[in-house]
Coordinates of C-alpha atoms and ligand atoms in Angstrom, one line a residue:
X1 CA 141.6 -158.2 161.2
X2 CA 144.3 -155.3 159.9
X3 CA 147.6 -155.9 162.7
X4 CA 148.1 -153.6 164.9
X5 CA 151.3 -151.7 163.8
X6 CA 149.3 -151.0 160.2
X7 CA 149.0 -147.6 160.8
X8 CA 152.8 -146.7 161.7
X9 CA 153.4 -148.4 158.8
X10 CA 151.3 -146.5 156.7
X11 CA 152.5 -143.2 158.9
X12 CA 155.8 -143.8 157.9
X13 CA 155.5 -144.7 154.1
X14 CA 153.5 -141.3 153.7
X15 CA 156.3 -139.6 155.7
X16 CA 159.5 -141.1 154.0
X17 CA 158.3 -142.8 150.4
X18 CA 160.3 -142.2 147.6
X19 CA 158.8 -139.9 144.8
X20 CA 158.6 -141.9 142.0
X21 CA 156.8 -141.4 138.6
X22 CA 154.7 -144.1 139.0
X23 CA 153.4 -143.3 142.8
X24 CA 152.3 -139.8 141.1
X25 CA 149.6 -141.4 139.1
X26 CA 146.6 -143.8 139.4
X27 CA 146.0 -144.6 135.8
X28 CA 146.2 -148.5 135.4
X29 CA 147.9 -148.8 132.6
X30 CA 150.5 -146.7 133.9
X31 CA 151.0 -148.7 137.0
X32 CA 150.4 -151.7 135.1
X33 CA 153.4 -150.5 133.2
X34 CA 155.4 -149.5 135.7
X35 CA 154.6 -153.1 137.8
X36 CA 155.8 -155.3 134.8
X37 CA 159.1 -153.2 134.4
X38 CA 160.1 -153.3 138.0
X39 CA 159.4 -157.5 138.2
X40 CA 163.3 -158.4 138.1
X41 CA 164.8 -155.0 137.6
X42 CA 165.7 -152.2 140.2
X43 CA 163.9 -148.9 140.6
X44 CA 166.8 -147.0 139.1
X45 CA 167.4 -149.1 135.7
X46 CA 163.5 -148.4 135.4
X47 CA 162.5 -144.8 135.8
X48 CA 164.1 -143.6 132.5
X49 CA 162.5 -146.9 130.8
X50 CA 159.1 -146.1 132.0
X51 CA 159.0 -142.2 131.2
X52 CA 160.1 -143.0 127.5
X53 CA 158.0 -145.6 127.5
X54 CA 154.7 -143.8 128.6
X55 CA 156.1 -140.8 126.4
X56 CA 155.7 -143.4 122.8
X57 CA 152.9 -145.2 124.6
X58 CA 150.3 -143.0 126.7
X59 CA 148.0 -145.4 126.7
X60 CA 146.7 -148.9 126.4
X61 CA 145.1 -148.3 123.0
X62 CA 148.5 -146.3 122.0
X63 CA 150.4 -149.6 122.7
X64 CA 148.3 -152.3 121.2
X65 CA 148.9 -150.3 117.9
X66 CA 152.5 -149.8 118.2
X67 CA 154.3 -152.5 116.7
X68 CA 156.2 -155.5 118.8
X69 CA 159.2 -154.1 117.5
X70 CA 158.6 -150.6 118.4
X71 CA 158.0 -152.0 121.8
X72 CA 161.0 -154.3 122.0
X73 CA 163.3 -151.4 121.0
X74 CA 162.1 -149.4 124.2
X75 CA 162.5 -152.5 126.1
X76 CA 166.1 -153.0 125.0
X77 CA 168.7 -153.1 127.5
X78 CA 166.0 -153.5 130.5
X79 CA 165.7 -157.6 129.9
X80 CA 163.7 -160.6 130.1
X81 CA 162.1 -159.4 126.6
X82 CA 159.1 -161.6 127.1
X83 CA 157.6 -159.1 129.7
X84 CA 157.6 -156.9 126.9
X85 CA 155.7 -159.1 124.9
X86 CA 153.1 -160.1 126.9
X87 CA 152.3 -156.5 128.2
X88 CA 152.0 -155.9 124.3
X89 CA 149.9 -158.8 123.4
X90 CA 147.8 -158.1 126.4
X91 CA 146.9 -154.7 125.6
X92 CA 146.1 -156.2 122.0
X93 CA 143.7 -158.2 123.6
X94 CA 142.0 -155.3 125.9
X95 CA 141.9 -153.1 122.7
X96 CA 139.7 -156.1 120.9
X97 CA 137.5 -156.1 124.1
X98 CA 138.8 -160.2 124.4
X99 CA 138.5 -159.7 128.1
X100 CA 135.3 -157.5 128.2
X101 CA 132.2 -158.6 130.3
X102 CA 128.9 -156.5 128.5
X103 CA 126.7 -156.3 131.9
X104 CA 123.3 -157.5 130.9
X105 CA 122.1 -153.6 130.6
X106 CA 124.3 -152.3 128.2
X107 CA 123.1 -152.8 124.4
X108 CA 125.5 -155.5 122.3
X109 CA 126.9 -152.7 119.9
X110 CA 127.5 -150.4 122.5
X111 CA 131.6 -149.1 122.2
X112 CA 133.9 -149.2 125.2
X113 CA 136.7 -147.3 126.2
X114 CA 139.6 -150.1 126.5
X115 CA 140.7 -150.5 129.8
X116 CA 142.4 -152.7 132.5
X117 CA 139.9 -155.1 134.2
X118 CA 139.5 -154.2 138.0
X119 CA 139.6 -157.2 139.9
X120 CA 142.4 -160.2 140.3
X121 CA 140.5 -162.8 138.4
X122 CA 140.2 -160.3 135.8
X123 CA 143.5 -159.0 135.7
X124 CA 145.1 -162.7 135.6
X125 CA 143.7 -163.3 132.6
X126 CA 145.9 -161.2 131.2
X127 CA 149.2 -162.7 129.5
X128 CA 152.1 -161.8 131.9
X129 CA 150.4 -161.2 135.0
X130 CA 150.7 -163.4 137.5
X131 CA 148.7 -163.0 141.2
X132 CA 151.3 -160.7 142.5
X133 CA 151.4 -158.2 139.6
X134 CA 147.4 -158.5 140.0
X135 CA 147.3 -157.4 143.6
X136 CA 149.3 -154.5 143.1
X137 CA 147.3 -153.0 139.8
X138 CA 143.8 -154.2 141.7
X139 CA 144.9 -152.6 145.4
X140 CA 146.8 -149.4 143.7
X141 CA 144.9 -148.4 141.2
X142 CA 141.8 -149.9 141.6
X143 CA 141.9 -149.6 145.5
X144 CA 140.9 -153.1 146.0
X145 CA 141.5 -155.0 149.2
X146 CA 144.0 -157.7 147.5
X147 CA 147.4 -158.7 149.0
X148 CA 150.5 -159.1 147.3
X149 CA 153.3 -161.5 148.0
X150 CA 157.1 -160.5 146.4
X151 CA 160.6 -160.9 148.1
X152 CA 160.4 -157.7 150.5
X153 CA 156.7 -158.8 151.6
X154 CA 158.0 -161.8 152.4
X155 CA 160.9 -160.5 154.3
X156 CA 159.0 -157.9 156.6
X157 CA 156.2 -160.4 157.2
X158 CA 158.8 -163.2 158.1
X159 CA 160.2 -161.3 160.4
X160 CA 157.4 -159.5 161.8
X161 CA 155.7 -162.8 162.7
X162 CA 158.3 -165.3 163.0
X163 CA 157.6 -167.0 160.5
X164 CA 159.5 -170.5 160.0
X165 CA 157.7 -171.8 156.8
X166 CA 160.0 -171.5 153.5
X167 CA 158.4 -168.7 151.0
X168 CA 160.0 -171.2 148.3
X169 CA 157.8 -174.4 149.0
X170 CA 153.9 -174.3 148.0
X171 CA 152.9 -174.7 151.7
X172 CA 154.6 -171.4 152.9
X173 CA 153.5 -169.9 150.1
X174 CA 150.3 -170.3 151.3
X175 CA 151.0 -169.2 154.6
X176 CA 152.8 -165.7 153.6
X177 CA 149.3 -165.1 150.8
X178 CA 147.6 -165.9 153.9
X179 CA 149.2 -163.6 156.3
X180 CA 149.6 -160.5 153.7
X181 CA 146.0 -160.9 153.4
X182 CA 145.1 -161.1 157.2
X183 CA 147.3 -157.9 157.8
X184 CA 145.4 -155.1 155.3
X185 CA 143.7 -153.0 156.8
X186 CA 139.9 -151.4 155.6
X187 CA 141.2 -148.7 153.8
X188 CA 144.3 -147.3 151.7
X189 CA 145.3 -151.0 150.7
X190 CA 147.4 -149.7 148.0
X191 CA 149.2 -147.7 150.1
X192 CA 149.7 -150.4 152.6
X193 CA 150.8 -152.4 150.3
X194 CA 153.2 -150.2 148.7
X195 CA 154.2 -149.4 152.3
X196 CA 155.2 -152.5 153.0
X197 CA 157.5 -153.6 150.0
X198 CA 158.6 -150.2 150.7
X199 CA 159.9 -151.3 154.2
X200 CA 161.5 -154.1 152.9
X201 CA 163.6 -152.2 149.7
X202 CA 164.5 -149.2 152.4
X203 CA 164.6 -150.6 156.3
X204 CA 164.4 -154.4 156.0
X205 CA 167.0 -155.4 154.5
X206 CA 168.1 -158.8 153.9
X207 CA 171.7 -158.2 155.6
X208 CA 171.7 -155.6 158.5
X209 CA 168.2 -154.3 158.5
X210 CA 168.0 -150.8 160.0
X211 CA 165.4 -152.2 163.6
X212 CA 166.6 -148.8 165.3
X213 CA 164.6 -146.5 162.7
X214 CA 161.6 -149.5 161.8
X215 CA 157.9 -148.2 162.5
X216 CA 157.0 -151.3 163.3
X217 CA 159.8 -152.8 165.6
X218 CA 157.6 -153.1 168.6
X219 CA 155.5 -155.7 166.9
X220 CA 158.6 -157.7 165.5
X221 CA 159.1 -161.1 166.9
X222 CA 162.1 -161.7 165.3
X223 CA 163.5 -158.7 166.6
X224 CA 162.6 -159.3 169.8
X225 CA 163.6 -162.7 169.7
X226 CA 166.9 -161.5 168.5
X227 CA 166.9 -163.9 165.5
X228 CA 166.9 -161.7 162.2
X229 CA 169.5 -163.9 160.4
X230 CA 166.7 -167.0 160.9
X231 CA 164.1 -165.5 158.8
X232 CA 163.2 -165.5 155.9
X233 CA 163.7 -169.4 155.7
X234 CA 165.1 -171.2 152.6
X235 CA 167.5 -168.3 151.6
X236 CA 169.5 -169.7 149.0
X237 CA 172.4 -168.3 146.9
X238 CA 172.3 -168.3 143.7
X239 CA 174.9 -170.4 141.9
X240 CA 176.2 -168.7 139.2
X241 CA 178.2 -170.3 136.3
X242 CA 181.1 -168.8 134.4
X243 CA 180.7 -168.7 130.5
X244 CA 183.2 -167.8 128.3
X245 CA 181.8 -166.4 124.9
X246 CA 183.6 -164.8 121.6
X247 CA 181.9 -161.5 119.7
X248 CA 182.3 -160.7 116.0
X249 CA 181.9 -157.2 115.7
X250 CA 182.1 -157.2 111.6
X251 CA 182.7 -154.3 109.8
X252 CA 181.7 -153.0 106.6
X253 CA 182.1 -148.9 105.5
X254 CA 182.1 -148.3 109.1
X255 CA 179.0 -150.1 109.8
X256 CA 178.3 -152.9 111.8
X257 CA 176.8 -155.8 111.3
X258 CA 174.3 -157.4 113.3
X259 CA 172.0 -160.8 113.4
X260 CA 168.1 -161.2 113.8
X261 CA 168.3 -163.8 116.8
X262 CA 165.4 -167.0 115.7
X263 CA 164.0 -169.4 117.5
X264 CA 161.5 -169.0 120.6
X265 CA 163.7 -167.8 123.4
X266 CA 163.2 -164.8 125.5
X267 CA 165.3 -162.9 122.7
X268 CA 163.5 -163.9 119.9
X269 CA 163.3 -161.2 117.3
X270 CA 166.5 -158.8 118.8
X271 CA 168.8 -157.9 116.9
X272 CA 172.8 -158.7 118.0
X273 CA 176.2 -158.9 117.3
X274 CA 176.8 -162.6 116.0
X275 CA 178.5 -164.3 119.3
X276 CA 180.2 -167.8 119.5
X277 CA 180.5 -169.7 122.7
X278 CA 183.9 -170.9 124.3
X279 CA 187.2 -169.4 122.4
X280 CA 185.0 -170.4 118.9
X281 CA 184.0 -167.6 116.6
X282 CA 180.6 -167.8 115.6
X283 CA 179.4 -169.7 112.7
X284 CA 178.3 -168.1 109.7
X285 CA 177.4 -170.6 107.2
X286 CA 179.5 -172.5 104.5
X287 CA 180.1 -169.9 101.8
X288 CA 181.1 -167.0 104.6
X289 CA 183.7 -166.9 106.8
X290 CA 185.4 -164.4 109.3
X291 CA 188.8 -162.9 109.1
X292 CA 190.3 -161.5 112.6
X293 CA 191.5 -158.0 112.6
X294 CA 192.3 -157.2 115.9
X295 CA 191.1 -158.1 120.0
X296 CA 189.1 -155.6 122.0
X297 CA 189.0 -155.7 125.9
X298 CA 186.6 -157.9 127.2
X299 CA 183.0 -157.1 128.4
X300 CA 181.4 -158.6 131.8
X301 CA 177.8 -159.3 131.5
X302 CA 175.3 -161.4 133.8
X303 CA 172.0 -163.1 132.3
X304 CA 170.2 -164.9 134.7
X305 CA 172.7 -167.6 136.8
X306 CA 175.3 -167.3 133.8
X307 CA 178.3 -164.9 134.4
X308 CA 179.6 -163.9 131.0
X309 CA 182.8 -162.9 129.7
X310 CA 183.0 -161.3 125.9
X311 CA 185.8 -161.5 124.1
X312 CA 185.2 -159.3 121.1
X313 CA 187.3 -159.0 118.1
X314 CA 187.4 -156.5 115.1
X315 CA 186.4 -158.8 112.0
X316 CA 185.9 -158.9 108.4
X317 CA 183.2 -161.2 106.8
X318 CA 184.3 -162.9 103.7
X319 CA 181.7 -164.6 101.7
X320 CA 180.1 -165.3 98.3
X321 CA 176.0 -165.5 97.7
X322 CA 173.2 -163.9 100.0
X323 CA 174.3 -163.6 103.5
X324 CA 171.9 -166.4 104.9
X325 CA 170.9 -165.0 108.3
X326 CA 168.0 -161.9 108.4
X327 CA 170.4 -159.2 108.9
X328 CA 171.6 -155.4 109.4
X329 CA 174.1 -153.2 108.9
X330 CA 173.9 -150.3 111.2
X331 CA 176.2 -147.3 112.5
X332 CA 177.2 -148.4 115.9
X333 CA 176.0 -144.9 117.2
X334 CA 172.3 -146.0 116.5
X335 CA 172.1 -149.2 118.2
X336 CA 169.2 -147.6 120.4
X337 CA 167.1 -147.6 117.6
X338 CA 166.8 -151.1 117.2
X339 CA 165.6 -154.0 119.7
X340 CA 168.2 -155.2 121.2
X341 CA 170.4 -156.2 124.9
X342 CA 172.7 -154.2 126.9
X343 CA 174.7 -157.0 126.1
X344 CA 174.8 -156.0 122.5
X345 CA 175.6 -152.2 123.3
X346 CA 178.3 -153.2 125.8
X347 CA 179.9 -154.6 123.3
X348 CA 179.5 -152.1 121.0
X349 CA 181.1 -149.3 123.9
X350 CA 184.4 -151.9 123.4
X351 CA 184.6 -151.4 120.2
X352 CA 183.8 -147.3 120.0
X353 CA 185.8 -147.1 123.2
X354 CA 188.8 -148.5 121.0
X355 CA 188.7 -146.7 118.1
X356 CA 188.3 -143.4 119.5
X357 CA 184.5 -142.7 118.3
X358 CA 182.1 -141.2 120.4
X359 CA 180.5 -143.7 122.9
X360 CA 177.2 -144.6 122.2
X361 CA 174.6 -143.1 125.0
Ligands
SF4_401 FE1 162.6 -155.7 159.8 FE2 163.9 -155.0 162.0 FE3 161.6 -153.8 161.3 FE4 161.7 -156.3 162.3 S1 162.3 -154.5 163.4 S2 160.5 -155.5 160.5 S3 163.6 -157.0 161.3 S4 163.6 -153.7 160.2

């Protein structure tokens, strides 16, 4: 049965929501979109990804024929590239109808108009979607009565009922899946939903939550218990670990050279400045080799738990034969047409920022 203080809740979020693109729009594949971006990224770095984004891709059948590239380069600067490539592959395989149930009525050869499935089983089976992700596409754009669980759901609810379970261990996992799904109400799920993550970006904070303007303080335990700093349990810091890392920012007729990263890691396929870690400059191969030109002031980056610091130099490559590595030369002013990390463009700033060139935007 939906908790009593549902309806402030839902009062207030229609009152005081921010207008975002996203909440001005129930196509699925638009808040499908939008849900993937915003996993591990704020709502300001994402607005101007997702309107350029939806711009090149309007639709699911628009992005399952762009190419992984073309998506990637959008992506670039936003992170954790593998989002990108799941929400590409996935719309590949809606496109092929791979996740399409023919009801027993409709003929074999009848065509379809690719879209999202509806439901959280469905929408699972989807590469990149996880049962969060799920709940919000199935409540807000399908209007389905499904819960979601993220880091302000589990901070309102924590508090709001006291409770003591860590979010972090399977068991309260259970529990908070449990409770999100005890507390919807009938109808306007996605709203509710949105309402309370909403609650936990703007009122419930993690430090100093803002009880005096809350629509639902009358029904907080922890509140009336005065114990806000005991929930949620398990908060952990994150442990972060200081890398030290050298950039070769090679130059040739003005241009700038950069590598096509291999392997299988999240940035498999971008394109970036060759980078070395500790005080070594980055290897090249046997028959090429770098000669310093001059230092240029360091650049901060975070990935993950690592805390970087770039020391980029000015180089010239010297070398005989094919340059081994897939690779580019590009004018550093149109890095944002090719895949690649803030990092990279950070980098690239140093340098422009140096030689008096316009910045790159
Ligand atoms: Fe959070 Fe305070 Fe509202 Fe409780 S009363 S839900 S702690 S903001």
């Amino acid at each position: 049965m939906p908790a009593k203080w549902t309806g402030n809740l839902l009062t207030w979020y229609r009152r005081h929501r921010r207008d975002l693109p996203w909440r001005r729009t129930k196509d699925p594949y638009a808040i499908w979109v939008s849900e993937i971006m915003l996993q591990q990224t704020t709502v300001e770095a994402v607005i101007p990804y997702y309107e350029r984004f939806l711009k090149r891709f309007p639709t699911v059948k628009a992005l399952a024929a762009g190419s992984e590239e073309d998506v990637l380069k959008l992506w670039s600067g936003l992170g954790y590239y593998s989002r990108a490539r799941n929400l590409h592959k996935a719309a590949g395989m809606i496109c092929r109808g791979e996740l399409y149930v023919r009801p027993n009525h409709v003929r074999a050869n009848t065509r379809f108009a690719p879209t999202l499935p509806d439901t959280v089983e469905g929408l699972m089976k989807l590469p990149g979607i996880g049962r969060y992700t799920a709940g919000a596409i199935a409540s807000i754009a399908f209007g389905k009565k499904a819960p979601i669980v993220d880091g302000n759901v589990i901070r309102v609810l924590s508090r709001l009922y006291a409770i003591t379970e860590d979010p972090k261990a399977s068991a309260g996992q259970k529990v908070f899946w449990k409770k999100a799904e005890e507390v919807l109400p009938e109808k306007s799920v996605g709203d509710f939903n949105q309402a309370l993550m909403e609650l936990g970006a703007m009122v419930c904070a993690p430090e100093n939550p803002a009880c005096r303007i809350c629509p639902v303080s009358s029904s907080c335990e922890a509140r009336r218990g005065g114990r806000l700093e005991d929930f949620p349990k398990g908060k952990k810091k994150i442990e972060y670990r200081d890398v030290r890392m050298t950039a070769a920012v090679v130059l040739k007729d003005g241009k700038v050279l950069l590598v096509k990263r291999p392997g299988k890691g999240l940035l498999k396929g971008m394109w970036e400045i060759p980078m070395g870690e500790g005080g070594h400059m980055p290897p090249l191969s046997k028959d090429w080799s770098l000669k310093v030109v001059r230092p240029l002031k360091a650049v901060k980056h975070s990935v993950l738990n690592r805390r970087l610091t770039i020391t980029p130099f000015v180089c010239e490559m010297h070398g005989t034969g094919e340059f081994p590595q897939p690779h580019i030369w590009i004018n550093p002013n149109n890095i944002n047409d090719l895949p690649t990390s803030s990092m990279n463009r950070k980098i690239l700033d140093a340098y422009l920022g140096s030689s008096g060139v316009v910045t790159v935007g």
